[in-house]
Short mmCIF file of C-alpha atoms and ligand atoms in Angstrom, two decimals:
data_model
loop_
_atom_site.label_atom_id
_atom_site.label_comp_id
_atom_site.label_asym_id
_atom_site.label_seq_id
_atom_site.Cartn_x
_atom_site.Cartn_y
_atom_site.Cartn_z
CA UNK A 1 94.14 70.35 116.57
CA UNK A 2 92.76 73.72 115.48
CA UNK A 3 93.63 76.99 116.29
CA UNK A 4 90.42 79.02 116.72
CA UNK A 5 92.98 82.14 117.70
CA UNK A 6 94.97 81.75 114.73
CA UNK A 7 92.37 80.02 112.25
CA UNK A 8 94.15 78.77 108.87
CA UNK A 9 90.85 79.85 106.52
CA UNK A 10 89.71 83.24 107.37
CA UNK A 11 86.14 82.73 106.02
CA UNK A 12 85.43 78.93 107.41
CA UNK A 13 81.46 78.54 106.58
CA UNK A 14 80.70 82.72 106.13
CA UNK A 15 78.29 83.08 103.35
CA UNK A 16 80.24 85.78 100.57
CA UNK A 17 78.18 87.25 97.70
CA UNK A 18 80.76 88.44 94.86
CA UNK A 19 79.14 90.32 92.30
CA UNK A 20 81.19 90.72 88.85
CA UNK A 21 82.72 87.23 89.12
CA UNK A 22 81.37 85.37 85.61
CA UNK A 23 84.69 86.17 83.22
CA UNK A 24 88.04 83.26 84.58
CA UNK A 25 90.27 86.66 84.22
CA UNK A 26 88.23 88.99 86.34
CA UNK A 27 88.88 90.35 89.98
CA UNK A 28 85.66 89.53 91.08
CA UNK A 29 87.04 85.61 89.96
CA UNK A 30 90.14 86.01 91.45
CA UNK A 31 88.13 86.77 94.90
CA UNK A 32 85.53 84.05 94.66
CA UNK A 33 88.53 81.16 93.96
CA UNK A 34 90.41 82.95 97.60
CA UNK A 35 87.57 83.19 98.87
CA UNK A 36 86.23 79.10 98.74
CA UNK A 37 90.04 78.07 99.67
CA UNK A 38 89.45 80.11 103.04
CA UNK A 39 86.33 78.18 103.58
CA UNK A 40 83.50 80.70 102.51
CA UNK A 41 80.46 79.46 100.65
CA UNK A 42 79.93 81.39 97.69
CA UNK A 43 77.30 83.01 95.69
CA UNK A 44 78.44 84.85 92.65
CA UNK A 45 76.11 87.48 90.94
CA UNK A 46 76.46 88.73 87.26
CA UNK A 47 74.50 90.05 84.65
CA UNK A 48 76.37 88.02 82.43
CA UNK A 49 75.76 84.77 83.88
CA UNK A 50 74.03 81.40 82.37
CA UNK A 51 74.30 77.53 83.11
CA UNK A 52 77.31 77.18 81.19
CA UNK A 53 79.17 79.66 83.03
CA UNK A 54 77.83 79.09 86.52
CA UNK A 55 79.17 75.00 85.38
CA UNK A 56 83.01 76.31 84.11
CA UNK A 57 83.10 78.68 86.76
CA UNK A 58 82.30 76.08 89.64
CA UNK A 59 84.77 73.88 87.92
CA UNK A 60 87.58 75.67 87.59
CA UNK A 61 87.10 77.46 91.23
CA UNK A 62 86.71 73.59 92.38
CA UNK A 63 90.00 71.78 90.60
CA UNK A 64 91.83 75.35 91.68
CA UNK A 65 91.48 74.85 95.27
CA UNK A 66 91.04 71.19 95.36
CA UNK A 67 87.90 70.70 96.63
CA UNK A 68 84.32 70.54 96.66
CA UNK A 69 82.34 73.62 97.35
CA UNK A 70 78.93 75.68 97.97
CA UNK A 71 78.78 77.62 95.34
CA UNK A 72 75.47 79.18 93.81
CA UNK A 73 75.71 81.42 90.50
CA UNK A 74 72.82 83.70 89.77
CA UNK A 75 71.89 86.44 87.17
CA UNK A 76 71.79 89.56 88.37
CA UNK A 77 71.99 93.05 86.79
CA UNK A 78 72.76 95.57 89.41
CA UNK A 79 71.05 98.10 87.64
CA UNK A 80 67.96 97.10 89.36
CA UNK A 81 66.68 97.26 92.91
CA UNK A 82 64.07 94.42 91.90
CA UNK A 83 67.03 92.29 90.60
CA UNK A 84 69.21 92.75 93.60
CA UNK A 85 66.32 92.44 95.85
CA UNK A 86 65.46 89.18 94.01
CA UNK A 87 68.70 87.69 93.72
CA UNK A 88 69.55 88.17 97.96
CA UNK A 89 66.18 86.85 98.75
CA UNK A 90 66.80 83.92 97.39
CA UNK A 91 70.24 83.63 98.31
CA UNK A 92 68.77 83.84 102.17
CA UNK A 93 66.25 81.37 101.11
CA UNK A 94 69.55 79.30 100.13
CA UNK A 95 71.98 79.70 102.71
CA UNK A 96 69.71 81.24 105.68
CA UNK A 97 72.24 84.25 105.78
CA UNK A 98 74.81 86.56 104.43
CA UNK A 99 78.06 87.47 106.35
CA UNK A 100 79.92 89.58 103.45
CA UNK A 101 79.10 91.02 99.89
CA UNK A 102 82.44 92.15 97.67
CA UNK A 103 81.43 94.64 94.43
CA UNK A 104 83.16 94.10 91.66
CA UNK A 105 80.21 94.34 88.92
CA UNK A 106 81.40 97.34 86.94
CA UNK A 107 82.18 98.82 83.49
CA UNK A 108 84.43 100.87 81.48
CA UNK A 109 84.58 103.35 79.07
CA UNK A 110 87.13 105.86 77.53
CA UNK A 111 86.49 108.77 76.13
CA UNK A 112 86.94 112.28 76.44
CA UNK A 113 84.75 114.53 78.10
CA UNK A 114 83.16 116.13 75.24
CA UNK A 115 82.64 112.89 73.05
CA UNK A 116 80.39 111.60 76.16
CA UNK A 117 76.80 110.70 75.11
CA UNK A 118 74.29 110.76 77.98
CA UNK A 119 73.61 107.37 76.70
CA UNK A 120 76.75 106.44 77.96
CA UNK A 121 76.89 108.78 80.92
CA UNK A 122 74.03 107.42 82.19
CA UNK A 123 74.99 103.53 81.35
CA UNK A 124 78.47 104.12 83.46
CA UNK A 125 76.59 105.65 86.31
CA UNK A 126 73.96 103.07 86.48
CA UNK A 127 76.15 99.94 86.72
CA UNK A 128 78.88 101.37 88.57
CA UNK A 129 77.28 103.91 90.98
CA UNK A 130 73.41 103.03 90.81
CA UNK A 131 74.60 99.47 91.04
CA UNK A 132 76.65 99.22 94.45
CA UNK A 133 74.21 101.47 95.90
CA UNK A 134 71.39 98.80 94.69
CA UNK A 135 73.55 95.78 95.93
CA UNK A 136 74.38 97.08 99.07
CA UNK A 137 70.41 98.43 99.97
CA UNK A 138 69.78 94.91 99.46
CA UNK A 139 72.22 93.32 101.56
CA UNK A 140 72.35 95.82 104.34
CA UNK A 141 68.13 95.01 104.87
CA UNK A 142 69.61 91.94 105.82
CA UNK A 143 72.65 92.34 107.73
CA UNK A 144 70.70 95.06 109.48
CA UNK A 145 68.38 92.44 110.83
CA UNK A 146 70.89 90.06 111.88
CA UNK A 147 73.22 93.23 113.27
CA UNK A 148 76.72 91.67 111.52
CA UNK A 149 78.23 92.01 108.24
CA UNK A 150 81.13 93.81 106.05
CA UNK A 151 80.97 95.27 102.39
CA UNK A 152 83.82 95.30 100.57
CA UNK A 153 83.38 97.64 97.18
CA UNK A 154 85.54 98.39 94.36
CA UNK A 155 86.11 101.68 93.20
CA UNK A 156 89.47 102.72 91.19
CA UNK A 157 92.24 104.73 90.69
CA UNK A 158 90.26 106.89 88.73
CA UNK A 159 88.17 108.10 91.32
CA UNK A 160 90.74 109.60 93.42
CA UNK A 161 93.13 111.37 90.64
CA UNK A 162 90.47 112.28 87.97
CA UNK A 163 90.72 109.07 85.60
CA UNK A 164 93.74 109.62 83.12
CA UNK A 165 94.56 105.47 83.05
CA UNK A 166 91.57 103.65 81.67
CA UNK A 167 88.33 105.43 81.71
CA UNK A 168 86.96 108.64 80.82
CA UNK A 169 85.52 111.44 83.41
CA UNK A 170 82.09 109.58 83.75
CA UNK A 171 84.10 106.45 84.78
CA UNK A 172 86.00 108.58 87.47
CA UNK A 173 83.23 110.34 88.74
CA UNK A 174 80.81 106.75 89.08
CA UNK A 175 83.75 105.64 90.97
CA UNK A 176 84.42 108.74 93.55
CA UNK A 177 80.47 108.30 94.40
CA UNK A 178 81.75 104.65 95.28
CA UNK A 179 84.39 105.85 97.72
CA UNK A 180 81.45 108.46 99.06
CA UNK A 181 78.89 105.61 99.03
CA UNK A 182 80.82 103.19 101.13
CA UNK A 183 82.49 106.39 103.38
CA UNK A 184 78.39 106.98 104.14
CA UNK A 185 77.75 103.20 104.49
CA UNK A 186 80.70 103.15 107.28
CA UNK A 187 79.32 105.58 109.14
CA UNK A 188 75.81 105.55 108.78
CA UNK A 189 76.37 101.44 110.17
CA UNK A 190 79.16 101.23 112.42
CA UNK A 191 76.63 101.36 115.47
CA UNK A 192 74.92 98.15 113.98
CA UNK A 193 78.45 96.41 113.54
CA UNK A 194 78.35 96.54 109.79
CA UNK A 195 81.89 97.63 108.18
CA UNK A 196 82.54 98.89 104.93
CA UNK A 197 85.75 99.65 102.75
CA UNK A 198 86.45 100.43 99.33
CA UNK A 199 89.50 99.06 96.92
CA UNK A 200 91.25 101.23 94.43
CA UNK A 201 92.36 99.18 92.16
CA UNK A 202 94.60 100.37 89.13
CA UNK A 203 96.05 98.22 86.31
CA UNK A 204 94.72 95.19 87.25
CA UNK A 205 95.56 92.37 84.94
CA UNK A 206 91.93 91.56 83.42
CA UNK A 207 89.68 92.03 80.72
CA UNK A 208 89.19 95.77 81.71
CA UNK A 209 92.39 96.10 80.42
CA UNK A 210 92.07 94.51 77.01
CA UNK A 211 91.25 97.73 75.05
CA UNK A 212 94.65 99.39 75.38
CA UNK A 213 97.23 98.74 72.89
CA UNK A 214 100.71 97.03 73.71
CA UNK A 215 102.28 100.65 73.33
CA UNK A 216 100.06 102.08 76.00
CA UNK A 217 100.37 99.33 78.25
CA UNK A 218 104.17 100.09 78.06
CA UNK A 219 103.54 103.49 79.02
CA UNK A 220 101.47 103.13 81.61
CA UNK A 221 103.82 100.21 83.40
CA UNK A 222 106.72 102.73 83.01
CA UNK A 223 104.94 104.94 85.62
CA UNK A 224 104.02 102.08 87.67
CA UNK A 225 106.50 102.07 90.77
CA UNK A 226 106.50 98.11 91.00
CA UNK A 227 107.07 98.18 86.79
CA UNK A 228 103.90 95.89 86.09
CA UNK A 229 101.03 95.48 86.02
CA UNK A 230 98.50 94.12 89.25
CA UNK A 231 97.15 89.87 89.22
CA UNK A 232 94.18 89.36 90.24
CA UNK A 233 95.05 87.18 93.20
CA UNK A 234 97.00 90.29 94.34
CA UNK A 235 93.84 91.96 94.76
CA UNK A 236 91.63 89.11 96.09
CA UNK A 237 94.14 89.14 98.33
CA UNK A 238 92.83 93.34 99.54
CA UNK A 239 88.89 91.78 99.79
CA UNK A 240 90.33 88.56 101.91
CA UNK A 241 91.91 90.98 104.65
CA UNK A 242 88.68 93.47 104.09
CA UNK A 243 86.26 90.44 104.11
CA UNK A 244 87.87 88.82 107.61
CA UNK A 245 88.71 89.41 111.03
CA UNK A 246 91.42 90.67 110.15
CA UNK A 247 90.36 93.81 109.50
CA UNK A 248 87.81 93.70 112.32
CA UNK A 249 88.57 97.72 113.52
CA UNK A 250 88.43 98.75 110.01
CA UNK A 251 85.77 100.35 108.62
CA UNK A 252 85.18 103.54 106.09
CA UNK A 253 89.26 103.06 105.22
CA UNK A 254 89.94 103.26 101.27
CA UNK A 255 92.84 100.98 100.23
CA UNK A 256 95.27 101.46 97.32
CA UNK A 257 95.98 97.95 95.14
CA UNK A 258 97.50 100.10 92.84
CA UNK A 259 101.52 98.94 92.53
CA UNK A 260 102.43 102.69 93.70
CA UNK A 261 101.35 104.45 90.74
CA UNK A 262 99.24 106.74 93.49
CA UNK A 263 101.26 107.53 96.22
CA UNK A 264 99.26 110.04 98.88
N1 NAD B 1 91.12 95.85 86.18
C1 NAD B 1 91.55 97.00 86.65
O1 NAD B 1 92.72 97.39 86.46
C2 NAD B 1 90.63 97.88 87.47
C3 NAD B 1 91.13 99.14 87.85
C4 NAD B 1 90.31 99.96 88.61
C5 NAD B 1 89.07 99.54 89.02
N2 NAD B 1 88.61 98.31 88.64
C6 NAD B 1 87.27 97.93 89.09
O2 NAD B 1 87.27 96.61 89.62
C7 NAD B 1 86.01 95.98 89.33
C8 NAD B 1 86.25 94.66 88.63
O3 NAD B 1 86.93 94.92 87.42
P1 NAD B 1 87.50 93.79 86.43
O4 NAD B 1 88.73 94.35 85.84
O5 NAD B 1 87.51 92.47 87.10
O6 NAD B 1 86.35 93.86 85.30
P2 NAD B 1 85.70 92.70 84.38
O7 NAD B 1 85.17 93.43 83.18
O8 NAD B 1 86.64 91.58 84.20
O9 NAD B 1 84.47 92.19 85.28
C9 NAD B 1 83.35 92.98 85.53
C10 NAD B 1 82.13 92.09 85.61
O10 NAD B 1 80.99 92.91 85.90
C11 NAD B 1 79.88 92.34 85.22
N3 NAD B 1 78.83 93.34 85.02
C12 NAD B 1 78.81 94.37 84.15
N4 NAD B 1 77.64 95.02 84.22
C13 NAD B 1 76.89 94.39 85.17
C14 NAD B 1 75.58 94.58 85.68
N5 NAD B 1 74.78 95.57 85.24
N6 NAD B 1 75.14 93.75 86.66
C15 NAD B 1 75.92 92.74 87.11
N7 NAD B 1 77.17 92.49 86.64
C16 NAD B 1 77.65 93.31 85.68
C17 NAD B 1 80.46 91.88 83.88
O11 NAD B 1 79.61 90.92 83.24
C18 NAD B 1 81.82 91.33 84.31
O12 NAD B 1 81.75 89.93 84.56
C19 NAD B 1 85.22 96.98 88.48
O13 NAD B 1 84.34 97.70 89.31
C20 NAD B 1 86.28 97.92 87.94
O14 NAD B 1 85.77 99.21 87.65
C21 NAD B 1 89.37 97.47 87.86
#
């Protein structure tokens, strides 16, 4: 008999847009596979995405959790409002609805301050900043309407200390505008029962992570209170609670997924 108190899947039948999801290894991956075994149907945005992908990543998410699922992969580049805007409508054309959106479309880059281009400035800014902001606009027209829905954004380490892991000052600053951004979103749409929360992730086992050498990585985990790095599932696990009922008196709260290498 089932529980509706205690429900085993958190997100039985709640429409979840994941943006950032196209690479096996990413966070926004991890997510979309904990995601579908809790029962959500699933649309997964990237700028990265094509039929090939949208195929392996349906697969894999499908012999992971043993089961068919709704699952609809669409290019998007967050960059702009007319591709966000595009890419919800016709997810509502799709599914009729959306109950959640997760952010975990982003880039990196590390440098020092004064080797910065604006080039690159602006490129960091635009996906990482410029981006959520675009996502969310889009989402919120809609979860405005219907009065209902949570946002669940990723911002990082970075923002809060001043960079220093992985990513230069451009990277930290795009990502303190994310904690800002969703702080505002919290607020600003508490009244209309829309919640919002941000994730800090730091050394997170995933491509992001690819450009530092084997000696930094060993530096890095030496400061790392748990003495290793973060899995992805360990993080899906943050947007599950932040996605759900479970969290239903949360809202504007930033939380750490960061092994204790920022204790505050
Ligand atoms: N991995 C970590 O340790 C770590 C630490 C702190 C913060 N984060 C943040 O978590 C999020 C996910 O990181 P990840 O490690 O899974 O990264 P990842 O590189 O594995 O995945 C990021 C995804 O974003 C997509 N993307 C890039 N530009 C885009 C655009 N313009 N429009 C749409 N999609 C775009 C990429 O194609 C990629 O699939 C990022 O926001 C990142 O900054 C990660």
């Amino acid at each position: 008999m089932k529980n509706n108190k205690y429900p085993h899947l958190q997100l039985e039948n709640k429409v979840c847009v994941i943006t950032g999801a196209a690479s096996i290894r990413s966070i926004g991956y991890g997510t979309a596979e904990l995601f579908a075994a809790h029962g959500a149907k699933l649309i997964i945005l990237d700028l990265a995405m094509n039929e090939q992908i949208a195929n392996d990543l349906i697969n894999q998410i499908e012999t992971q959790i043993g089961k068919k699922t709704e699952i609809v992969c669409l290019q998007c580049d967050v960059r702009s409002t007319d591709s966000c805007d595009d890419a919800i409508q016709k997810v509502i054309s799709h599914f009729g609805t959306i109950d959640c959106l997760v952010n975990c479309a982003g880039i990196v880059k590390s440098e020092g301050m004064l080797s910065i281009s604006e080039a690159d400035y602006d490129l960091i800014m635009d996906v990482n900043l410029k981006g959520t902001f675009n996502i969310c606009k889009s989402v919120l027209k809609v979860f405005v309407e219907k009065q209902a829905g949570v946002i669940v954004n990723l911002a990082s380490l970075a923002g809060q200390r001043g960079g220093g892991l992985v990513g230069g000052s451009h990277y930290a600053a795009s990502k303190g505008g994310v904690i800002s951004l969703t702080k505002s979103i919290a607020r600003e749409f508490a009244p209309m029962n829309i919640r919002a929360n941000v994730i800090c992730p730091a050394m997170i086992e995933t491509p992001m992570l690819d450009g530092l050498s084997a000696e930094q990585l060993d530096n890095v985990i030496a400061g790392i209170p748990l003495k290793r790095v973060g899995k992805t599932s360990e993080l899906a696990g943050a947007c599950l609670f932040l996605a759900s009922d479970l969290s239903g008196f949360v809202t504007g709260a930033t939380i750490d997924v960061n092994g204790g290498i920022h204790i505050h």
